GROMACS .gro file of C-alpha atoms in nm:
model
   78
    1MET     CA    1   2.093   2.306  -0.559
    2LYS     CA    2   1.957   2.154  -0.300
    3GLN     CA    3   2.138   2.121   0.084
    4MET     CA    4   2.250   1.805   0.130
    5THR     CA    5   2.168   1.683   0.496
    6LEU     CA    6   2.340   1.400   0.712
    7ALA     CA    7   2.061   1.145   0.633
    8SER     CA    8   2.143   1.185   0.224
    9ALA     CA    9   2.502   1.191   0.217
   10LYS     CA   10   2.668   0.822   0.111
   11GLY     CA   11   2.709   0.597   0.372
   12PHE     CA   12   2.417   0.691   0.599
   13GLU     CA   13   2.120   0.524   0.441
   14VAL     CA   14   2.148   0.235   0.669
   15HIS     CA   15   2.093   0.475   0.969
   16GLY     CA   16   1.753   0.547   0.832
   17ARG     CA   17   1.458   0.422   1.075
   18ALA     CA   18   1.145   0.313   0.864
   19THR     CA   19   0.825   0.456   0.909
   20ARG     CA   20   0.508   0.280   1.039
   21LYS     CA   21   0.360   0.291   0.683
   22ALA     CA   22   0.666   0.162   0.509
   23GLU     CA   23   0.624  -0.129   0.777
   24PHE     CA   24   0.276  -0.171   0.699
   25LEU     CA   25   0.304  -0.174   0.324
   26ALA     CA   26   0.640  -0.431   0.330
   27ARG     CA   27   0.429  -0.643   0.582
   28MET     CA   28   0.116  -0.647   0.351
   29GLN     CA   29   0.307  -0.699   0.058
   30THR     CA   30   0.457  -1.040   0.237
   31LEU     CA   31   0.116  -1.116   0.385
   32VAL     CA   32  -0.109  -1.093   0.070
   33PRO     CA   33  -0.063  -1.317  -0.202
   34TRP     CA   34  -0.144  -1.059  -0.463
   35ALA     CA   35  -0.136  -1.306  -0.775
   36GLN     CA   36  -0.382  -1.521  -0.665
   37VAL     CA   37  -0.606  -1.250  -0.523
   38CYS     CA   38  -0.619  -1.050  -0.850
   39ALA     CA   39  -0.685  -1.396  -1.078
   40LEU     CA   40  -0.988  -1.400  -0.853
   41ILE     CA   41  -1.095  -1.056  -0.840
   42GLU     CA   42  -1.033  -1.006  -1.233
   43PRO     CA   43  -1.314  -1.162  -1.412
   44HIS     CA   44  -1.572  -0.953  -1.236
   45TYR     CA   45  -1.383  -0.642  -1.223
   46PRO     CA   46  -1.468  -0.358  -1.495
   47LYS     CA   47  -1.295  -0.352  -1.810
   48ALA     CA   48  -1.209  -0.032  -2.013
   49GLY     CA   49  -1.449   0.047  -2.275
   50ASN     CA   50  -1.651   0.380  -2.380
   51GLY     CA   51  -1.642   0.653  -2.077
   52ARG     CA   52  -1.374   0.654  -1.805
   53PRO     CA   53  -1.117   0.390  -1.755
   54PRO     CA   54  -1.146   0.214  -1.459
   55VAL     CA   55  -0.882   0.218  -1.188
   56GLY     CA   56  -0.607  -0.047  -1.176
   57LEU     CA   57  -0.710  -0.394  -1.032
   58GLU     CA   58  -0.414  -0.437  -0.791
   59ARG     CA   59  -0.436  -0.052  -0.709
   60MET     CA   60  -0.796  -0.074  -0.599
   61LEU     CA   61  -0.765  -0.410  -0.383
   62ARG     CA   62  -0.472  -0.223  -0.197
   63MET     CA   63  -0.641   0.089  -0.135
   64TYR     CA   64  -0.942  -0.125  -0.013
   65LEU     CA   65  -0.736  -0.310   0.217
   66ILE     CA   66  -0.546   0.001   0.363
   67ALA     CA   67  -0.869   0.184   0.406
   68ASN     CA   68  -1.060  -0.134   0.591
   69ARG     CA   69  -0.717  -0.181   0.834
   70LEU     CA   70  -0.757   0.238   0.880
   71LEU     CA   71  -1.114   0.243   0.969
   72LYS     CA   72  -1.067  -0.122   1.146
   73PHE     CA   73  -0.790   0.038   1.359
   74GLY     CA   74  -0.958   0.405   1.409
   75ARG     CA   75  -1.267   0.200   1.565
   76THR     CA   76  -1.098   0.004   1.800
   77ASN     CA   77  -0.948   0.328   1.973
   78LEU     CA   78  -1.264   0.508   2.039
   0.00000   0.00000   0.00000
């Protein structure tokens, strides 16, 4: 059995602080029109066939955008 912390006790979930990662992902969710972007890319995205199945389109797109954002952020601080 895990030891309960004050943060996990009932009624204290409103006192939690959002991390930068959670804030960024929430902001990205509201800014990017995922349905339209996925519909635009889907005809050109690889389909499952013989061999290794491709990573899901939305997952790959999210990873690509996060990587570009992080690399761009890293370059501006140099």
